[in-house]
Amino acid sequence: MPLLEVTDLRTYFTTDAGVARAVDGVSLQLEAGETLGIVGESGCGKTVMALSILGLIPSPPGEIVAGSSIRFNGEELLEVKPARLREIRGNEISMIFQEPMTSLNPVLTVGHQIEEVLRLHRGLKRREARAAGVALLAEVGISEPDQRYDSYPHQMSGGMLQRIMIAIALSCEPRLLIADEPTTALDVTIQAQILDLLVSLQQKHGMALLLITHDLGVVAEVCDRVVVMYGGQVVETGTTEEILSHPKHPYTQGLLASLPGIGDRDVRLNPIPGTVPSAVDWPEGCRFRDRCSFAWERCAESEPDLLPVVAGASRSARCWLVHPDESSIDRAGKPT
Ligand SMILES: Nc1ncnc2c1ncn2[C@@H]1O[C@H](COP(=O)(O)OP(=O)(O)O)[C@@H](O)[C@H]1O
Ligand code: SF4
Ligand SMILES: [Mg+2]
C-alpha cells in the first residue's frame, strides 16, 4: 500500500471570472521513504494540490469535487473528522513553504516557536523541549544552536530561517514532508545546501518527501521520480532519469530546454513561449496546445489522456504525439 495515494483530485475555486479548475484530475502515489518531485511552472496547481492533501483549502471559495480521493496510510483524508485531520497534520504530515518568514511569528524567538510545536505534538515539558529544540537546530545545521535558539526571525538570514522551518517540520517526526518551493527564495549556494540537508534528513528519518518546484534542476538533484504538472493536470510521470534523458511530453521537453546546462558557464536559456493560461480558462483539447510547437488539429479537437508511454510501463504522458493510435472523438490523424 502506498503511503500517499491521490486519485482523480479536483480542487476548484469559484471566482468572479468563473470556476478556476486549479487542480483538475490529478492522480499520484508516493511510497514510504520515497522522494517524489512535482514540477511545473507557476500557476499549474502545485500548491493547491499540496494544500488539498493537508486539508487547507478554504471553502468557499475552494471546493474539492466529489469523486476525488486522498488516502494517507490507508485513511481517506477527505472523509476524516477535522480533529483527526489536525492530528495527522501535526504528527504525520508536515509542510514547509517558499517564504519561511511568513510562516514564523516575528515577535517570538525561534526557540519559543519550536518549543510550542514540541510541547504540543510530543508532549514535552519546557526543559525537555528546550533541549530537544536546541538539538533540532544542531541537526538542521545551525551553528551555535544554543545562542541561535533565543534569536528572533529578523536576526537570521533566509537560509537559516528555512533551516528553522525544516526543524519545526521535523519536530513531530512526520512520515511525509511536503516541501513547496523550499529553496526558490534563496540564492544558489544556499539552495544547494538546503537541498542537501533535506535529502540527508529524509534518508536519516526514512520520511517520504514530496518536493514541489518549478525547477527541473532541483528535481534532478534530489528526486527518485517526477510528476510534471501543467494546467492543473499531470502531463508526464517517470523516474527522474527517464524524464531528464528522454522527456516525452513537449512541455517537459520545454522545461528541460529552459534549464541552464549543468556546469555550463555559457548559459543559454530557451524559455517556453507564452505563459500558463488562467485556471478559469484552460484551452479546449490539449491544455498546452497554444504554446506547443507540435500542435495540430487533433490537439484542439480532443484532450489526450495520461497513458503509459509503453504498455505496462510506469512512465506515462498526456500527448497525442505519444499516443497517436488512441481513440478520440474523431481520428484526426498524425501530423505530417
Ligand atoms: N484562493 C484561490 N482563489 C481562486 N483561485 C485560486 C486560489 N488559489 C489558487 N487559485 C488558482 O489556482 C491556480 C493554481 O495555483 P497554484 O496551485 O498556486 O499554482 P502553483 O503552485 O503551481 O504556482 C492559480 O492560477 C489560481 O488561478
Ligand atoms: S497533444 Fe498536441 S498540443 Fe498537446 S503537447 Fe502533444 S503535440 Fe503538443
Ligand atoms: Mg506554488
Tab-separated table of C-alpha atoms and ligand atoms in Angstrom:
chain	number	residue	atom	x	y	z
A	1	MET	CA	0.000	0.000	0.000
A	2	PRO	CA	1.464	3.408	-0.946
A	3	LEU	CA	1.919	5.909	1.875
A	4	LEU	CA	0.057	8.540	-0.124
A	5	GLU	CA	-2.394	7.813	-2.882
A	6	VAL	CA	-4.126	10.716	-4.600
A	7	THR	CA	-6.812	9.704	-7.085
A	8	ASP	CA	-8.589	11.997	-9.512
A	9	LEU	CA	-8.190	15.026	-7.256
A	10	ARG	CA	-10.150	18.052	-8.415
A	11	THR	CA	-9.893	21.297	-6.484
A	12	TYR	CA	-11.912	24.173	-7.913
A	13	PHE	CA	-12.383	27.783	-6.837
A	14	THR	CA	-15.401	29.914	-7.528
A	15	THR	CA	-14.205	33.338	-8.660
A	16	ASP	CA	-15.806	36.396	-10.262
A	17	ALA	CA	-14.229	35.350	-13.554
A	18	GLY	CA	-15.670	31.827	-13.366
A	19	VAL	CA	-14.671	28.484	-11.910
A	20	ALA	CA	-10.897	28.105	-11.589
A	21	ARG	CA	-10.062	24.443	-12.135
A	22	ALA	CA	-6.758	24.751	-10.277
A	23	VAL	CA	-6.281	21.004	-9.820
A	24	ASP	CA	-8.218	19.022	-12.349
A	25	GLY	CA	-7.979	15.264	-12.094
A	26	VAL	CA	-4.573	14.607	-10.545
A	27	SER	CA	-3.581	11.085	-9.518
A	28	LEU	CA	-0.270	10.162	-7.969
A	29	GLN	CA	1.271	7.758	-5.498
A	30	LEU	CA	4.140	8.042	-3.077
A	31	GLU	CA	5.744	5.114	-1.293
A	32	ALA	CA	7.095	5.359	2.256
A	33	GLY	CA	10.588	6.848	2.227
A	34	GLU	CA	10.386	7.856	-1.429
A	35	THR	CA	11.186	11.283	-2.877
A	36	LEU	CA	8.739	12.461	-5.499
A	37	GLY	CA	9.219	15.716	-7.372
A	38	ILE	CA	6.253	17.764	-8.575
A	39	VAL	CA	7.395	20.143	-11.255
A	40	GLY	CA	5.650	22.752	-13.371
A	41	GLU	CA	5.571	26.490	-13.924
A	42	SER	CA	3.812	28.884	-11.632
A	43	GLY	CA	0.026	28.579	-11.904
A	44	CYS	CA	-0.058	24.864	-12.730
A	45	GLY	CA	-1.764	23.871	-9.473
A	46	LYS	CA	1.140	22.527	-7.433
A	47	THR	CA	0.467	24.465	-4.247
A	48	VAL	CA	-3.283	23.915	-4.436
A	49	MET	CA	-2.615	20.197	-4.701
A	50	ALA	CA	-0.372	20.262	-1.619
A	51	LEU	CA	-2.870	22.305	0.374
A	52	SER	CA	-5.615	19.874	-0.660
A	53	ILE	CA	-3.609	16.976	0.791
A	54	LEU	CA	-3.272	18.885	4.057
A	55	GLY	CA	-6.955	19.820	4.163
A	56	LEU	CA	-6.089	23.516	3.989
A	57	ILE	CA	-8.230	24.632	1.059
A	58	PRO	CA	-10.511	27.483	2.196
A	59	SER	CA	-14.136	26.660	1.413
A	60	PRO	CA	-15.615	28.845	-0.004
A	61	PRO	CA	-14.208	29.804	-2.455
A	62	GLY	CA	-12.498	26.416	-2.775
A	63	GLU	CA	-14.137	23.048	-3.169
A	64	ILE	CA	-12.771	19.540	-3.520
A	65	VAL	CA	-15.023	17.974	-6.104
A	66	ALA	CA	-16.850	14.731	-5.311
A	67	GLY	CA	-15.024	11.701	-6.673
A	68	SER	CA	-11.631	12.958	-5.511
A	69	SER	CA	-9.692	10.761	-3.109
A	70	ILE	CA	-6.629	11.340	-0.931
A	71	ARG	CA	-5.579	8.268	1.012
A	72	PHE	CA	-2.762	8.558	3.501
A	73	ASN	CA	-1.590	5.314	5.039
A	74	GLY	CA	-4.914	3.805	4.021
A	75	GLU	CA	-7.040	6.528	5.609
A	76	GLU	CA	-9.295	8.677	3.381
A	77	LEU	CA	-8.317	12.221	4.314
A	78	LEU	CA	-11.298	13.726	2.541
A	79	GLU	CA	-13.611	11.911	4.959
A	80	VAL	CA	-11.875	12.144	8.327
A	81	LYS	CA	-13.140	14.497	11.049
A	82	PRO	CA	-11.407	17.905	11.354
A	83	ALA	CA	-9.822	16.906	14.683
A	84	ARG	CA	-8.255	13.814	13.133
A	85	LEU	CA	-7.027	15.881	10.214
A	86	ARG	CA	-5.326	18.313	12.601
A	87	GLU	CA	-3.724	15.359	14.330
A	88	ILE	CA	-2.400	13.985	11.047
A	89	ARG	CA	-1.186	17.431	10.034
A	90	GLY	CA	0.700	17.866	13.271
A	91	ASN	CA	2.138	14.393	13.602
A	92	GLU	CA	2.336	12.587	10.324
A	93	ILE	CA	2.438	15.134	7.512
A	94	SER	CA	4.428	18.380	7.711
A	95	MET	CA	4.829	21.119	5.158
A	96	ILE	CA	7.421	23.797	4.520
A	97	PHE	CA	6.820	26.789	2.274
A	98	GLN	CA	8.771	29.066	-0.019
A	99	GLU	CA	8.826	32.055	2.309
A	100	PRO	CA	9.948	30.969	5.776
A	101	MET	CA	9.489	34.500	7.118
A	102	THR	CA	5.753	34.446	6.507
A	103	SER	CA	5.373	31.199	8.460
A	104	LEU	CA	7.195	32.445	11.562
A	105	ASN	CA	5.907	34.857	14.155
A	106	PRO	CA	8.224	37.921	14.125
A	107	VAL	CA	7.685	38.796	17.794
A	108	LEU	CA	8.624	35.390	19.223
A	109	THR	CA	12.089	33.827	19.357
A	110	VAL	CA	12.626	30.876	17.058
A	111	GLY	CA	13.239	28.698	20.123
A	112	HIS	CA	9.866	29.654	21.535
A	113	GLN	CA	8.199	28.673	18.276
A	114	ILE	CA	9.981	25.335	18.084
A	115	GLU	CA	9.110	24.622	21.694
A	116	GLU	CA	5.437	25.278	21.096
A	117	VAL	CA	5.399	22.564	18.481
A	118	LEU	CA	7.422	20.141	20.602
A	119	ARG	CA	5.182	20.613	23.614
A	120	LEU	CA	2.010	20.305	21.590
A	121	HIS	CA	2.956	17.345	19.459
A	122	ARG	CA	5.432	15.461	21.575
A	123	GLY	CA	4.065	16.457	24.960
A	124	LEU	CA	7.461	17.606	26.221
A	125	LYS	CA	7.868	19.762	29.339
A	126	ARG	CA	9.560	23.161	28.996
A	127	ARG	CA	13.053	21.974	29.992
A	128	GLU	CA	12.949	18.909	27.807
A	129	ALA	CA	11.537	20.956	24.978
A	130	ARG	CA	14.444	23.387	25.093
A	131	ALA	CA	16.995	20.593	24.980
A	132	ALA	CA	15.153	18.868	22.135
A	133	GLY	CA	14.772	22.188	20.304
A	134	VAL	CA	18.461	23.024	20.532
A	135	ALA	CA	19.286	19.509	19.328
A	136	LEU	CA	16.977	20.031	16.354
A	137	LEU	CA	18.719	23.292	15.447
A	138	ALA	CA	22.033	21.458	15.528
A	139	GLU	CA	20.578	18.702	13.389
A	140	VAL	CA	19.494	21.147	10.686
A	141	GLY	CA	22.995	22.569	10.580
A	142	ILE	CA	22.651	25.776	12.620
A	143	SER	CA	25.939	26.663	14.282
A	144	GLU	CA	25.885	27.806	17.912
A	145	PRO	CA	22.366	26.440	18.278
A	146	ASP	CA	22.197	27.386	21.947
A	147	GLN	CA	22.591	31.094	21.178
A	148	ARG	CA	20.539	30.977	17.975
A	149	TYR	CA	17.699	29.419	19.888
A	150	ASP	CA	16.950	32.757	21.542
A	151	SER	CA	17.168	34.819	18.353
A	152	TYR	CA	14.232	36.462	16.617
A	153	PRO	CA	13.432	35.656	12.979
A	154	HIS	CA	14.600	39.065	11.715
A	155	GLN	CA	18.057	38.360	13.135
A	156	MET	CA	18.510	35.432	10.777
A	157	SER	CA	19.270	35.018	7.073
A	158	GLY	CA	16.818	33.435	4.628
A	159	GLY	CA	18.802	30.209	4.529
A	160	MET	CA	18.886	29.992	8.300
A	161	LEU	CA	15.157	30.647	8.540
A	162	GLN	CA	14.476	27.865	6.071
A	163	ARG	CA	16.570	25.585	8.301
A	164	ILE	CA	14.399	26.654	11.232
A	165	MET	CA	11.261	25.816	9.261
A	166	ILE	CA	12.713	22.413	8.451
A	167	ALA	CA	13.480	21.907	12.142
A	168	ILE	CA	9.881	22.775	13.028
A	169	ALA	CA	8.551	20.481	10.305
A	170	LEU	CA	10.741	17.639	11.568
A	171	SER	CA	9.928	18.170	15.221
A	172	CYS	CA	6.900	15.893	15.025
A	173	GLU	CA	8.837	13.225	13.126
A	174	PRO	CA	6.470	13.145	10.158
A	175	ARG	CA	6.180	10.231	7.765
A	176	LEU	CA	5.650	12.663	4.913
A	177	LEU	CA	7.251	16.053	4.402
A	178	ILE	CA	5.791	18.306	1.723
A	179	ALA	CA	8.269	20.988	0.677
A	180	ASP	CA	6.701	23.656	-1.555
A	181	GLU	CA	9.447	25.566	-3.429
A	182	PRO	CA	11.621	25.401	-0.303
A	183	THR	CA	14.662	26.937	-1.999
A	184	THR	CA	13.125	29.280	-4.547
A	185	ALA	CA	13.672	32.393	-2.442
A	186	LEU	CA	17.307	31.539	-1.662
A	187	ASP	CA	20.483	32.185	-3.607
A	188	VAL	CA	22.046	29.302	-5.483
A	189	THR	CA	24.707	28.277	-2.949
A	190	ILE	CA	22.276	28.272	-0.044
A	191	GLN	CA	19.733	26.490	-2.237
A	192	ALA	CA	22.165	23.590	-2.736
A	193	GLN	CA	22.859	23.418	0.997
A	194	ILE	CA	19.185	23.289	1.890
A	195	LEU	CA	18.543	20.555	-0.693
A	196	ASP	CA	21.447	18.522	0.718
A	197	LEU	CA	20.022	18.989	4.175
A	198	LEU	CA	16.558	17.854	3.086
A	199	VAL	CA	17.956	14.741	1.441
A	200	SER	CA	20.142	13.772	4.379
A	201	LEU	CA	17.297	14.263	6.849
A	202	GLN	CA	14.906	12.387	4.614
A	203	GLN	CA	17.276	9.427	4.497
A	204	LYS	CA	18.110	9.534	8.177
A	205	HIS	CA	14.464	9.660	9.252
A	206	GLY	CA	13.101	7.475	6.462
A	207	MET	CA	10.495	10.110	5.613
A	208	ALA	CA	8.765	10.365	2.285
A	209	LEU	CA	9.397	13.706	0.608
A	210	LEU	CA	7.074	15.455	-1.815
A	211	LEU	CA	9.237	18.169	-3.309
A	212	ILE	CA	7.379	20.842	-5.244
A	213	THR	CA	9.360	23.096	-7.541
A	214	HIS	CA	9.219	24.973	-10.834
A	215	ASP	CA	12.854	23.980	-11.364
A	216	LEU	CA	13.634	20.686	-13.049
A	217	GLY	CA	17.252	21.182	-11.958
A	218	VAL	CA	16.201	20.860	-8.304
A	219	VAL	CA	14.313	17.678	-9.094
A	220	ALA	CA	17.359	16.278	-10.878
A	221	GLU	CA	19.422	16.605	-7.725
A	222	VAL	CA	17.013	15.121	-5.273
A	223	CYS	CA	14.121	13.039	-6.568
A	224	ASP	CA	13.568	9.347	-7.384
A	225	ARG	CA	10.538	10.050	-9.529
A	226	VAL	CA	8.928	13.067	-11.136
A	227	VAL	CA	5.377	14.184	-11.802
A	228	VAL	CA	5.183	17.021	-14.326
A	229	MET	CA	2.084	19.209	-13.940
A	230	TYR	CA	0.549	21.556	-16.475
A	231	GLY	CA	-2.870	23.152	-16.473
A	232	GLY	CA	-3.924	21.506	-13.217
A	233	GLN	CA	-3.172	18.052	-14.615
A	234	VAL	CA	-0.369	15.536	-14.671
A	235	VAL	CA	1.164	15.618	-18.157
A	236	GLU	CA	4.087	13.256	-17.640
A	237	THR	CA	5.479	10.922	-14.988
A	238	GLY	CA	8.518	8.701	-14.781
A	239	THR	CA	11.769	8.143	-12.971
A	240	THR	CA	13.965	11.208	-12.763
A	241	GLU	CA	16.447	9.607	-15.073
A	242	GLU	CA	13.839	8.812	-17.741
A	243	ILE	CA	12.327	12.257	-17.550
A	244	LEU	CA	15.670	14.013	-17.835
A	245	SER	CA	17.176	11.827	-20.527
A	246	HIS	CA	14.076	11.105	-22.646
A	247	PRO	CA	11.273	13.545	-21.911
A	248	LYS	CA	8.219	12.543	-23.958
A	249	HIS	CA	5.861	15.458	-23.476
A	250	PRO	CA	6.621	18.725	-25.323
A	251	TYR	CA	6.051	20.594	-22.056
A	252	THR	CA	8.673	18.524	-20.228
A	253	GLN	CA	10.996	18.999	-23.189
A	254	GLY	CA	10.417	22.736	-22.912
A	255	LEU	CA	11.172	22.776	-19.182
A	256	LEU	CA	14.358	20.874	-19.843
A	257	ALA	CA	15.425	23.174	-22.683
A	258	SER	CA	14.958	26.193	-20.445
A	259	LEU	CA	17.404	24.832	-17.863
A	260	PRO	CA	20.890	26.263	-17.855
A	261	GLY	CA	23.321	23.473	-18.800
A	262	ILE	CA	24.676	21.816	-15.697
A	263	GLY	CA	28.162	23.160	-15.119
A	264	ASP	CA	27.811	25.193	-18.309
A	265	ARG	CA	29.090	28.731	-17.968
A	266	ASP	CA	27.791	29.759	-21.349
A	267	VAL	CA	24.235	29.665	-20.147
A	268	ARG	CA	21.674	29.662	-22.941
A	269	LEU	CA	18.072	29.640	-21.943
A	270	ASN	CA	15.239	28.691	-24.239
A	271	PRO	CA	12.122	29.556	-22.330
A	272	ILE	CA	8.812	28.025	-23.392
A	273	PRO	CA	6.948	30.696	-25.389
A	274	GLY	CA	3.850	32.249	-23.841
A	275	THR	CA	2.514	31.825	-20.320
A	276	VAL	CA	0.346	29.404	-18.360
A	277	PRO	CA	-3.296	30.273	-19.132
A	278	SER	CA	-5.718	31.193	-16.355
A	279	ALA	CA	-7.251	28.277	-14.476
A	280	VAL	CA	-10.742	29.600	-15.353
A	281	ASP	CA	-9.853	29.318	-18.999
A	282	TRP	CA	-7.870	26.192	-19.875
A	283	PRO	CA	-7.805	25.675	-23.647
A	284	GLU	CA	-10.125	23.015	-25.096
A	285	GLY	CA	-8.362	19.886	-26.223
A	286	CYS	CA	-4.763	19.729	-25.075
A	287	ARG	CA	-4.217	22.443	-22.489
A	288	PHE	CA	-0.677	23.045	-23.685
A	289	ARG	CA	-1.546	23.487	-27.332
A	290	ASP	CA	-1.333	27.292	-27.577
A	291	ARG	CA	2.316	27.040	-26.527
A	292	CYS	CA	3.256	23.810	-28.268
A	293	SER	CA	5.234	23.920	-31.498
A	294	PHE	CA	3.956	20.434	-32.447
A	295	ALA	CA	0.243	21.196	-32.077
A	296	TRP	CA	-2.105	20.206	-34.924
A	297	GLU	CA	-5.892	19.922	-35.380
A	298	ARG	CA	-6.278	16.861	-33.261
A	299	CYS	CA	-4.779	18.692	-30.269
A	300	ALA	CA	-7.594	21.246	-30.471
A	301	GLU	CA	-10.321	18.692	-31.086
A	302	SER	CA	-9.856	16.410	-28.144
A	303	GLU	CA	-7.947	16.167	-24.913
A	304	PRO	CA	-5.293	13.450	-24.714
A	305	ASP	CA	-5.403	11.069	-21.747
A	306	LEU	CA	-2.497	10.338	-19.454
A	307	LEU	CA	-1.427	6.911	-20.696
A	308	PRO	CA	1.579	4.632	-20.293
A	309	VAL	CA	4.273	5.503	-22.803
A	310	VAL	CA	4.799	1.815	-23.449
A	311	ALA	CA	2.129	-0.693	-22.491
A	312	GLY	CA	2.601	-1.774	-18.901
A	313	ALA	CA	5.354	0.750	-18.157
A	314	SER	CA	5.214	3.015	-15.108
A	315	ARG	CA	6.050	6.019	-17.218
A	316	SER	CA	3.192	7.922	-18.770
A	317	ALA	CA	2.465	11.014	-20.834
A	318	ARG	CA	-0.554	13.067	-21.910
A	319	CYS	CA	0.097	13.923	-25.537
A	320	TRP	CA	-1.266	12.887	-28.938
A	321	LEU	CA	2.256	12.598	-30.310
A	322	VAL	CA	2.990	9.870	-27.791
A	323	HIS	CA	-0.368	8.132	-28.295
A	324	PRO	CA	-1.316	8.664	-31.926
A	325	ASP	CA	-3.396	5.495	-32.050
A	326	GLU	CA	-5.603	6.078	-29.039
A	327	SER	CA	-9.241	6.513	-29.869
A	328	SER	CA	-10.592	10.028	-29.580
A	329	ILE	CA	-13.757	11.843	-30.531
A	330	ASP	CA	-12.565	11.513	-34.063
A	331	ARG	CA	-9.275	10.420	-35.501
A	332	ALA	CA	-7.712	13.486	-36.987
A	333	GLY	CA	-4.593	11.598	-37.922
A	334	LYS	CA	-0.965	12.207	-37.218
A	335	PRO	CA	0.997	15.320	-38.039
A	336	THR	CA	2.513	15.362	-41.471
B	1	LIG	N1	-7.872	31.022	-3.224
B	1	LIG	C1	-7.962	30.958	-4.553
B	1	LIG	N2	-8.991	31.513	-5.208
B	1	LIG	C2	-9.103	31.438	-6.555
B	1	LIG	N3	-8.214	30.828	-7.359
B	1	LIG	C3	-7.162	30.250	-6.780
B	1	LIG	C4	-6.972	30.288	-5.359
B	1	LIG	N4	-5.831	29.628	-5.071
B	1	LIG	C5	-5.328	29.215	-6.258
B	1	LIG	N5	-6.136	29.583	-7.272
B	1	LIG	C6	-5.928	29.304	-8.700
B	1	LIG	O1	-5.229	28.101	-8.839
B	1	LIG	C7	-4.209	28.236	-9.825
B	1	LIG	C8	-3.061	27.344	-9.411
B	1	LIG	O2	-2.421	27.919	-8.314
B	1	LIG	P1	-1.202	27.267	-7.544
B	1	LIG	O3	-1.571	25.934	-7.020
B	1	LIG	O4	-0.783	28.278	-6.550
B	1	LIG	O5	-0.102	27.096	-8.670
B	1	LIG	P2	1.443	26.783	-8.479
B	1	LIG	O6	1.693	26.426	-7.062
B	1	LIG	O7	1.686	25.643	-9.416
B	1	LIG	O8	2.126	28.018	-8.899
B	1	LIG	C9	-3.870	29.705	-9.858
B	1	LIG	O9	-3.576	30.133	-11.147
B	1	LIG	C10	-5.130	30.373	-9.381
B	1	LIG	O10	-5.879	30.779	-10.506
B	2	SF4	S1	-1.223	16.895	-27.517
B	2	SF4	FE1	-0.605	18.229	-29.188
B	2	SF4	S2	-0.533	20.292	-28.320
B	2	SF4	FE2	-0.581	18.846	-26.647
B	2	SF4	S3	1.525	18.561	-26.113
B	2	SF4	FE3	1.013	16.934	-27.516
B	2	SF4	S4	1.510	17.742	-29.556
B	2	SF4	FE4	1.520	19.463	-28.156
B	3	MG	MG	3.040	27.316	-5.723
